[in-house]
Short mmCIF file of C-alpha atoms and ligand atoms in Angstrom, two decimals:
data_model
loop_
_atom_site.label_atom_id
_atom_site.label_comp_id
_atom_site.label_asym_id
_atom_site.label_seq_id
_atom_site.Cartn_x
_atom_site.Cartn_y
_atom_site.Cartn_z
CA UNK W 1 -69.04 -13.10 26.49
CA UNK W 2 -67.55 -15.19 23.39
CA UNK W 3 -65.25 -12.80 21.37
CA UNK W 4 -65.84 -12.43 17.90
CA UNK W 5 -63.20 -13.58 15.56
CA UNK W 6 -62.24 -11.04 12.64
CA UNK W 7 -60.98 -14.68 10.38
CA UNK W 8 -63.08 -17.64 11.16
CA UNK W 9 -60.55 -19.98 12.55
CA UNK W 10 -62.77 -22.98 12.58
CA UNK W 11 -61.00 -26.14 12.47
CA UNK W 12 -62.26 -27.61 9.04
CA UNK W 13 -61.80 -30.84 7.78
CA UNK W 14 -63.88 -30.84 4.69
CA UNK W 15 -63.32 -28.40 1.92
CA UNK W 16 -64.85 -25.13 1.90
CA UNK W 17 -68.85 -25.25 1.04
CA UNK W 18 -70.41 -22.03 -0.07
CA UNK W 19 -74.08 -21.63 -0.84
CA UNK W 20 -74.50 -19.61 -3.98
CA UNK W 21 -77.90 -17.44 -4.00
CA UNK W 22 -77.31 -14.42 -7.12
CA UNK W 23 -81.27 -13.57 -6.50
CA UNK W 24 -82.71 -10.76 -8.63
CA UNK W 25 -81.07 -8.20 -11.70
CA UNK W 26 -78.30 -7.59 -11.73
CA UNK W 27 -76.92 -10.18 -9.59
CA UNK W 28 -77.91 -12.93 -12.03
CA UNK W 29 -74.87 -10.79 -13.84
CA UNK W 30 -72.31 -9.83 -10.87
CA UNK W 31 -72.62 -13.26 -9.18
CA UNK W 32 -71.72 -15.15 -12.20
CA UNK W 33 -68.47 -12.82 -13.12
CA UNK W 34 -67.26 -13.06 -9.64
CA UNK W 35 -67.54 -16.95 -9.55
CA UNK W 36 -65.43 -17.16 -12.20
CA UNK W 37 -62.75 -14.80 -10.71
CA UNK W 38 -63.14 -17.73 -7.64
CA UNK W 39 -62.50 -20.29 -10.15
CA UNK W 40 -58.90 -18.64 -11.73
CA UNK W 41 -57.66 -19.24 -7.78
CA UNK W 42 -57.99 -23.12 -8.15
CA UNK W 43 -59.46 -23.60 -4.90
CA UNK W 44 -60.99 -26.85 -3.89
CA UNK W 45 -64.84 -25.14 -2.78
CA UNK W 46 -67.86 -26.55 -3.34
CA UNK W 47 -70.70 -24.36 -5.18
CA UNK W 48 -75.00 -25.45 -4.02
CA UNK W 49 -77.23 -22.96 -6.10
CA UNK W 50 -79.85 -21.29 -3.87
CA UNK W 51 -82.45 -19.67 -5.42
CA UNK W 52 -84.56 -16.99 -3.50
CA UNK W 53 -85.87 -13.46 -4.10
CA UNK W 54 -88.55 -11.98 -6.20
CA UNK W 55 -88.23 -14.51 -9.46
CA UNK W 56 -88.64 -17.26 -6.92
CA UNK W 57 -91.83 -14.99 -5.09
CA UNK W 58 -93.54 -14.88 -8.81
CA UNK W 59 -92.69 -18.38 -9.54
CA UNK W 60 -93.70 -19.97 -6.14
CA UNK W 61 -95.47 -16.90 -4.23
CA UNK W 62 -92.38 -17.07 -1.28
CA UNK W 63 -89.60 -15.73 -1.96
CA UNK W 64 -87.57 -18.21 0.54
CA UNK W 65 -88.71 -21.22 1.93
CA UNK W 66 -87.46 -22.73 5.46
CA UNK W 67 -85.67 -25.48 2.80
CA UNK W 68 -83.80 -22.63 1.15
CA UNK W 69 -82.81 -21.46 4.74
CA UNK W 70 -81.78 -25.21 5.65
CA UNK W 71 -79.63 -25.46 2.35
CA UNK W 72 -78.03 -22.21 3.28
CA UNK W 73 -77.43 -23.51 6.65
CA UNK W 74 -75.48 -26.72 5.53
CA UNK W 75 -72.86 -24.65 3.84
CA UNK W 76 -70.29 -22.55 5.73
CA UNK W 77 -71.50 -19.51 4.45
CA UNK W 78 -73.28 -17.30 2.02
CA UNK W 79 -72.46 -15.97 -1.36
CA UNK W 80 -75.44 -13.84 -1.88
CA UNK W 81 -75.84 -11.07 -5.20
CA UNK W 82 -78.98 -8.40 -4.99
CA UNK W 83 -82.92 -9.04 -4.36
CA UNK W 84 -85.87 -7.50 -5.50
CA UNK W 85 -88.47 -6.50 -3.15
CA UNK W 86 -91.32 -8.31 -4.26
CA UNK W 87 -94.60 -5.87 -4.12
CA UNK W 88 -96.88 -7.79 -1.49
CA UNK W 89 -97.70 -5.63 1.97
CA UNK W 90 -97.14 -8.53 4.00
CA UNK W 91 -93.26 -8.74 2.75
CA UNK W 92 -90.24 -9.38 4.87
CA UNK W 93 -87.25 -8.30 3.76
CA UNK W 94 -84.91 -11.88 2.76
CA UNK W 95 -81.99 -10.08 3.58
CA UNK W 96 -83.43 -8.82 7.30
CA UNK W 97 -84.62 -12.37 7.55
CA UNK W 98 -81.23 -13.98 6.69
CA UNK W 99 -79.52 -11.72 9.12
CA UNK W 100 -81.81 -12.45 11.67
CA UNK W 101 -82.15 -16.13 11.13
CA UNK W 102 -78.48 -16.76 11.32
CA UNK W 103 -77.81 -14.12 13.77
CA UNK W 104 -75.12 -12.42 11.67
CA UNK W 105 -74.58 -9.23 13.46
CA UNK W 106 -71.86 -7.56 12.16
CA UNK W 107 -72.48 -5.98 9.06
CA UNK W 108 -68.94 -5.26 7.79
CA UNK W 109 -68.41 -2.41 4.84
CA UNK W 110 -65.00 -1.36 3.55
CA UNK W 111 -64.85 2.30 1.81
CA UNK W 112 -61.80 2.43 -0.28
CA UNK W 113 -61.08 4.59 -3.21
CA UNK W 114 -59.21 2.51 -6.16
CA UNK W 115 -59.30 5.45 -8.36
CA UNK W 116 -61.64 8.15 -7.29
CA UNK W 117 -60.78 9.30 -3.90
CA UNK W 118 -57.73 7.16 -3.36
CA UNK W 119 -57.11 8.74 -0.58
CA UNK W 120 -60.33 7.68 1.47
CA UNK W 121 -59.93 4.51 3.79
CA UNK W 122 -62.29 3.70 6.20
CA UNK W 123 -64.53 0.70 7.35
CA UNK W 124 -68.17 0.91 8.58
CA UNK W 125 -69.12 -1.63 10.98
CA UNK W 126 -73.24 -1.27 11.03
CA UNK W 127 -75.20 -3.72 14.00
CA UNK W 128 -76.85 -5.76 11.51
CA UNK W 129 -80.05 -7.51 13.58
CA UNK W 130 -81.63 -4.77 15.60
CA UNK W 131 -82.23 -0.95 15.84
CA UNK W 132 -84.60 -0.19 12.99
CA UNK W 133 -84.88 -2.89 11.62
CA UNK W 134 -85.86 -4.87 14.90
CA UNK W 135 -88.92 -6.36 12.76
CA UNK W 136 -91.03 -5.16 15.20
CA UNK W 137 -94.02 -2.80 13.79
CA UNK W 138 -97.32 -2.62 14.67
CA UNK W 139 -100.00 -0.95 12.24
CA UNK W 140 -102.98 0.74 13.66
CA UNK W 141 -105.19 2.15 11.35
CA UNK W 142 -103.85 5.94 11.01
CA UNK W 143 -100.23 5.16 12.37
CA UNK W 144 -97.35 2.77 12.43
CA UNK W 145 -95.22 1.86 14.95
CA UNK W 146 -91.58 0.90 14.08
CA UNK W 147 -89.97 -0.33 17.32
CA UNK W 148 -86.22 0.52 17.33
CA UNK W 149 -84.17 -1.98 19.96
CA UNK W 150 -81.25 -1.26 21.11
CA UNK W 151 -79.61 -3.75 23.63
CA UNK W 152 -76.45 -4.09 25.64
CA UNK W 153 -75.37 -7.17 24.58
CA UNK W 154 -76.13 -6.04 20.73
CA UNK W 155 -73.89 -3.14 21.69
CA UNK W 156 -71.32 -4.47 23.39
CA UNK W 157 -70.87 -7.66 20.10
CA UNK W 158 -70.77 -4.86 17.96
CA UNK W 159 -68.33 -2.91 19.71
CA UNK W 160 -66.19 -5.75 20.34
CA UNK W 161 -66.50 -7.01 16.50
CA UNK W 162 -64.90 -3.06 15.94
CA UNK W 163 -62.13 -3.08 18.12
CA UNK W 164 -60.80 -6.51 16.58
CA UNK W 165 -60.83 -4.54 13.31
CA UNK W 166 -59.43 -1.55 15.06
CA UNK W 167 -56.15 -3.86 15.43
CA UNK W 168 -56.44 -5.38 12.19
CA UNK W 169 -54.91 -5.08 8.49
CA UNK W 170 -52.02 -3.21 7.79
CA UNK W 171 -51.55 0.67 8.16
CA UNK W 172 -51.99 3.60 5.43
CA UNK W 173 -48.32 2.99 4.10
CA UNK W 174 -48.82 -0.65 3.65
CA UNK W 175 -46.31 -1.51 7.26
CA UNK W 176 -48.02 -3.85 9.72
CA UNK W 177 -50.23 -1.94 12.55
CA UNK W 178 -48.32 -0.88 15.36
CA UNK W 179 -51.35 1.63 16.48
CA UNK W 180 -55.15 0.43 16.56
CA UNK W 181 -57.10 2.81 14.68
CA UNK W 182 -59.56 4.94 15.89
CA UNK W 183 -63.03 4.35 16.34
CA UNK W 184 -65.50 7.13 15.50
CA UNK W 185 -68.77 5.78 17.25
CA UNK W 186 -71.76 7.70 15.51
CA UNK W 187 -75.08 7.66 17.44
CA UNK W 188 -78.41 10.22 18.38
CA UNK W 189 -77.57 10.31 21.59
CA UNK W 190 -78.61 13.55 22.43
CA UNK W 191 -82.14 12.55 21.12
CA UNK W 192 -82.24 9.02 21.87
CA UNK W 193 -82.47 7.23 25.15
CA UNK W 194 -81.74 4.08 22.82
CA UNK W 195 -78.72 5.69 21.46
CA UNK W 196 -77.45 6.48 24.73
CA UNK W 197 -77.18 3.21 25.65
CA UNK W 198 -75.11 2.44 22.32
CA UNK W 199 -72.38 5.00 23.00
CA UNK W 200 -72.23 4.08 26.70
CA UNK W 201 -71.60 0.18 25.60
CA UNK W 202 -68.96 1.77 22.78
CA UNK W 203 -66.86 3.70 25.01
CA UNK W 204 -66.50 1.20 27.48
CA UNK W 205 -65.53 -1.74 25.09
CA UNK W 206 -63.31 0.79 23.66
CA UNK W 207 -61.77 1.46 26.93
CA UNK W 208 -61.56 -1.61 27.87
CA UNK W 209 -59.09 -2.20 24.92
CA UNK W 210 -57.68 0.49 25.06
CA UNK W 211 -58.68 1.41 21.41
CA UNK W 212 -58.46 5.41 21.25
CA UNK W 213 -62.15 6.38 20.37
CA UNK W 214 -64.22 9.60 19.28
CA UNK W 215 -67.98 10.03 19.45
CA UNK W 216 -70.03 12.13 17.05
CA UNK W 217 -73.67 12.75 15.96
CA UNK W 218 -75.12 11.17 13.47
CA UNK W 219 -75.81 14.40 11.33
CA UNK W 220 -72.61 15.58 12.10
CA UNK W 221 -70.85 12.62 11.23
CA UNK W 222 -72.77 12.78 7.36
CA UNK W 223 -71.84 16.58 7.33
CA UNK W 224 -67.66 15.69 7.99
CA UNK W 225 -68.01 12.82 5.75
CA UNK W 226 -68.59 14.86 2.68
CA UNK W 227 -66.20 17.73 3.62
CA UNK W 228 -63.27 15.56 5.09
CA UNK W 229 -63.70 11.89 4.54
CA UNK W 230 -60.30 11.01 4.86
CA UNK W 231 -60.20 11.73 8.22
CA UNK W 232 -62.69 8.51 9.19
CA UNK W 233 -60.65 5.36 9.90
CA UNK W 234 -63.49 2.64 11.24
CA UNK W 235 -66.71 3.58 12.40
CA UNK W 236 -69.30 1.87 14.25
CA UNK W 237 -72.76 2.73 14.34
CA UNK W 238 -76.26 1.30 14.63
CA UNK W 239 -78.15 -0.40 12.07
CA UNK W 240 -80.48 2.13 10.43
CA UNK W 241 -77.40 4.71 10.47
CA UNK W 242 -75.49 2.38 9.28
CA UNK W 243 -76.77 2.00 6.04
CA UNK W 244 -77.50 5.54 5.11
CA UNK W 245 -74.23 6.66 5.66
CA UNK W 246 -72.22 3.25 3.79
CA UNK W 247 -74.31 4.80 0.79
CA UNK W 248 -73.00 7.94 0.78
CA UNK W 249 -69.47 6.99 1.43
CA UNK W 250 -70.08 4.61 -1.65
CA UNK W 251 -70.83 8.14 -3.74
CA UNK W 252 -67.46 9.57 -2.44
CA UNK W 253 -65.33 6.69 -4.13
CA UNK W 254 -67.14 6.48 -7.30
CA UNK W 255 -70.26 4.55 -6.39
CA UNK W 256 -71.90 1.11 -4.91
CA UNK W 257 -70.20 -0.33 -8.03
CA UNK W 258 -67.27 -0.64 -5.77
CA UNK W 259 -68.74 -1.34 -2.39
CA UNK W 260 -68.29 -4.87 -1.17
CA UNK W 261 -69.73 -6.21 2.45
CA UNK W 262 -69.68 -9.15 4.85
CA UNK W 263 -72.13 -9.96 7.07
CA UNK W 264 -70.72 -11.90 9.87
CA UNK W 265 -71.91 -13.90 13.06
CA UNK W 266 -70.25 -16.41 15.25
CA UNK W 267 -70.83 -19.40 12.82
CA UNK W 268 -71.75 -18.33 9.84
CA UNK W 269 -71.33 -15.25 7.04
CA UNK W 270 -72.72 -13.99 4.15
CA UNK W 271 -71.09 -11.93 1.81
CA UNK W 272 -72.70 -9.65 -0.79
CA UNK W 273 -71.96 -5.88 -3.14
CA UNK W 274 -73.45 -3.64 -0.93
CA UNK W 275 -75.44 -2.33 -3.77
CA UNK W 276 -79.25 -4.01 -5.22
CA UNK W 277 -80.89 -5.93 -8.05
CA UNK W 278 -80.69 -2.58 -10.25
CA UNK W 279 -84.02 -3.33 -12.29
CA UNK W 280 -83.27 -0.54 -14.72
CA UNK W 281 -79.49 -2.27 -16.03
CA UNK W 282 -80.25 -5.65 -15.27
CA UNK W 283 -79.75 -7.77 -18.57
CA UNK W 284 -77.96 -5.28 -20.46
CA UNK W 285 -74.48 -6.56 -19.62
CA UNK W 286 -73.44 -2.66 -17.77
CA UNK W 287 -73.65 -4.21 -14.35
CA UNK W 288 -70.63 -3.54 -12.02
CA UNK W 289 -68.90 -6.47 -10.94
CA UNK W 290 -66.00 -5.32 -8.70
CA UNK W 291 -68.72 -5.25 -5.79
CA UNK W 292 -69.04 -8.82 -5.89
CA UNK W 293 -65.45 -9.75 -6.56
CA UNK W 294 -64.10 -7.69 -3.09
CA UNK W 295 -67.15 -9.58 -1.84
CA UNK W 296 -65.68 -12.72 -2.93
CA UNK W 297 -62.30 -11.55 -1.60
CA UNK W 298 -63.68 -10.50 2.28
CA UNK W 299 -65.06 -14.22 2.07
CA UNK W 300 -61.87 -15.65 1.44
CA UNK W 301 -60.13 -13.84 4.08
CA UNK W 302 -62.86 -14.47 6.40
CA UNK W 303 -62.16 -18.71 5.77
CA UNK W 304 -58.38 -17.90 6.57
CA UNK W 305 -57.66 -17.72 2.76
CA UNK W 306 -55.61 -14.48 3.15
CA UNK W 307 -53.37 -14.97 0.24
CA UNK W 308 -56.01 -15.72 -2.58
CA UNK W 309 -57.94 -12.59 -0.75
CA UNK W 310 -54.89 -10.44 -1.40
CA UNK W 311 -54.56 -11.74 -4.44
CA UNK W 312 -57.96 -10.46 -6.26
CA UNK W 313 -57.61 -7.42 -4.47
CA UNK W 314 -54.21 -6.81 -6.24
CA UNK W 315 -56.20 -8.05 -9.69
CA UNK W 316 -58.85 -5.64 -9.05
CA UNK W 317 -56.88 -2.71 -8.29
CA UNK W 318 -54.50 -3.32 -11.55
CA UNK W 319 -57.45 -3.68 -13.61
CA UNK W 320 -59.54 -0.54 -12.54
CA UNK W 321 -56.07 1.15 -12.98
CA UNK W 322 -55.54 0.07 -16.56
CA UNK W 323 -58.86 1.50 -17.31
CA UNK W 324 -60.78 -1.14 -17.72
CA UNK W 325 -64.18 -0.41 -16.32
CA UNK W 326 -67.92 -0.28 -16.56
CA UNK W 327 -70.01 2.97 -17.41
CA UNK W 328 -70.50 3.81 -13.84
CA UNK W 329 -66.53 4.37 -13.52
CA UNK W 330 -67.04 6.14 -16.69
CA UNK W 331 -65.16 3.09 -18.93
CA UNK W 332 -67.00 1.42 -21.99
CA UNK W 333 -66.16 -2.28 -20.51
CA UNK W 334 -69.26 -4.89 -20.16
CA UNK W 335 -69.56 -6.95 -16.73
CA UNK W 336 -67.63 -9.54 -18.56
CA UNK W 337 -65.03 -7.82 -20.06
CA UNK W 338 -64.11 -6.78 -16.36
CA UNK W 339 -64.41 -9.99 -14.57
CA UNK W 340 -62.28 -11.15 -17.83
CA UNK W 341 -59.62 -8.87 -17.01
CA UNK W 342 -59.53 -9.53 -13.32
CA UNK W 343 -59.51 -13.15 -14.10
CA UNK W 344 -56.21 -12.62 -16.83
CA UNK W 345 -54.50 -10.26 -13.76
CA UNK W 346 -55.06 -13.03 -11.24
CA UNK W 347 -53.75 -15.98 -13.81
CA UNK W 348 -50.69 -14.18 -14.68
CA UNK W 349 -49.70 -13.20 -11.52
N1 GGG D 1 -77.03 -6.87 -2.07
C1 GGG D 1 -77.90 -6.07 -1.27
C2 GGG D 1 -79.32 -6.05 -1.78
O1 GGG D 1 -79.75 -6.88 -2.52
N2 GGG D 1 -80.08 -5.05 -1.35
C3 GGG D 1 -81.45 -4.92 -1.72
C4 GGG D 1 -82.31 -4.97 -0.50
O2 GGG D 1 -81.90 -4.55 0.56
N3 GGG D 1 -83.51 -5.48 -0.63
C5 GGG D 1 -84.42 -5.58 0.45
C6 GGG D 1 -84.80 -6.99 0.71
O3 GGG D 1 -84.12 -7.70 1.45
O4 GGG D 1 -85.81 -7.42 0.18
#
């Protein structure tokens, strides 16, 4: 099986070609900020505007077309903001689509307090293209069918993708990583045939490199996260589990405001804020935009731009420190005014 790579290490020649899709709300906002927290880096990348998601649906009636999908393709990877989910029964989801499409299976979601719980440092690694959200549902005319896959080789990828990370970054007091870290691998298994087969394919990967590893409920895993989450160092689950549980880690360290992701497959990524298009603050300017930027900054890394990456995560950690924040992190700053101030760190340093 072809191993994963935690930095893509392909050889370029060209610069660095990213397509640019900000979609719905609040990501006309976020998208914007964090481009120009690219642009204070003086990097030599190419920008192609994408537009999809629900202002493209009312505009066109699809909300991407296979000629969005083939623009998307001839960049190296995906900048992507929020969508809204346009109201039509026969919808399927862009993002699930996207993920799908390109195969991008690891769905890659740091939790890090920067001011509220500082202390919490983990990283959820969710399978990104089946479980749940195989696609597959049939509707019969008093029930409905969701069809949750779980395969071997999904598992094993997924589980291989973690242990990388397990050996990865540096350790709690800043010193490069002399021990992996250990893998909590949350599942149903005592429920689930499916989920059965995910911890089996865990442990063994685990084993195999000899990453020390713990396995724990689902429920039990949301229970400990709340009462001790600093006790979590990477965790790897499925995709439906995945997602409920990067939410409420995203609570613990002051909300999705702060919650970047990477999506990643053996060719291609797309990075995104964990969080949506926000209908209710979209326009008003009191959109979030540190999401984005550590989006921004797992993208860089991901090209083998390590020191720009460190760089806006320094700029975003001495901004949110000086205060300087949006209502959600209880400041009085606009989207702007934050992306301003990240920009100003990033320049003078
Ligand atoms: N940045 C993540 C995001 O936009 N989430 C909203 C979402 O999941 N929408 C469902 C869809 O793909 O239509």
């Amino acid at each position: 099986m072809k191993t994963a790579k935690v930095v893509n290490s392909m050889n370029r020649v060209n610069p660095m070609k990213i397509a640019v899709a900000s979609g719905d709300g609040i990501g006309k906002e976020v998208i914007p900020a964090a481009l120009q927290v690219l642009d204070a880096l003086s990097l030599n990348i190419e920008k192609v505007p994408v537009e999809i998601g629900y202002g493209k649906w009312k505009r066109t009636g699809k909300a991407i077309t296979n000629d969005d999908l083939d623009l998307l393709r001839s960049c190296d990877c995906t900048f992507f903001g929020a969508i809204t989910t346009p109201p039509d029964p026969d919808y399927k989801s862009v993002l699930v689509r996207i993920r799908q499409e390109f195969d991008l299976y690891a769905n890659i979601r740091p939790v890090k307090g920067i001011g509220k719980g500082k202390n919490i440092n983990f990283t959820i690694v969710r399978e990104n293209t089946e479980g749940m959200y195989s696609g597959i549902e049939q509707v019969f005319p008093d029930a409905v069918h969701s069809t949750r896959v779980i395969t071997h080789k999904g598992s094993e990828r997924i589980a291989e993708y973690a242990c990388l990370l397990a050996r990865e970054d540096k350790d709690k007091e800043g010193d490069r990583r002399t021990h992996p870290k250990r893998l909590t691998i949350v599942h149903k298994a005592n429920i689930l045939k499916s989920c059965n087969l995910f911890r089996e394919v865990c442990i063994s990967v685990a084993d195999k490199h000899k990453v020390p590893w713990e396995d724990m409920l689902v429920d039990a895993t949301a229970h400990r996260m709340v009462l001790d989450p600093e006790r979590f160092e990477l965790i790897v689950t499925t995709n439906l589990f995945g997602d409920i549980l990067s939410d409420m880690a995203a609570a613990l360290i002051g909300g999705l405001g702060l919650c970047a992701s990477a999506n990643i497959g053996e060719n291609y990524a797309l990075f995104e804020p964990v969080h949506g298009s926000a209908p209710d603050i979209a326009g008003k300017g009191l959109a979030n935009p540190i999401a984005a930027i550590l989006s921004l900054a797992m993208m860089l890394k991901w090209y083998g731009k390590t020191k720009e990456s460190d760089a806006v995560h320094d700029a975003v950690a001495h901004v949110t420190a000086a205060g300087i924040t949006t209502p959600d992190l209880g400041g009085r700053c606009s989207t702007m005014k934050v992306a301003d101030a990240v920009t100003a760190a990033i320049e003078t340093r």
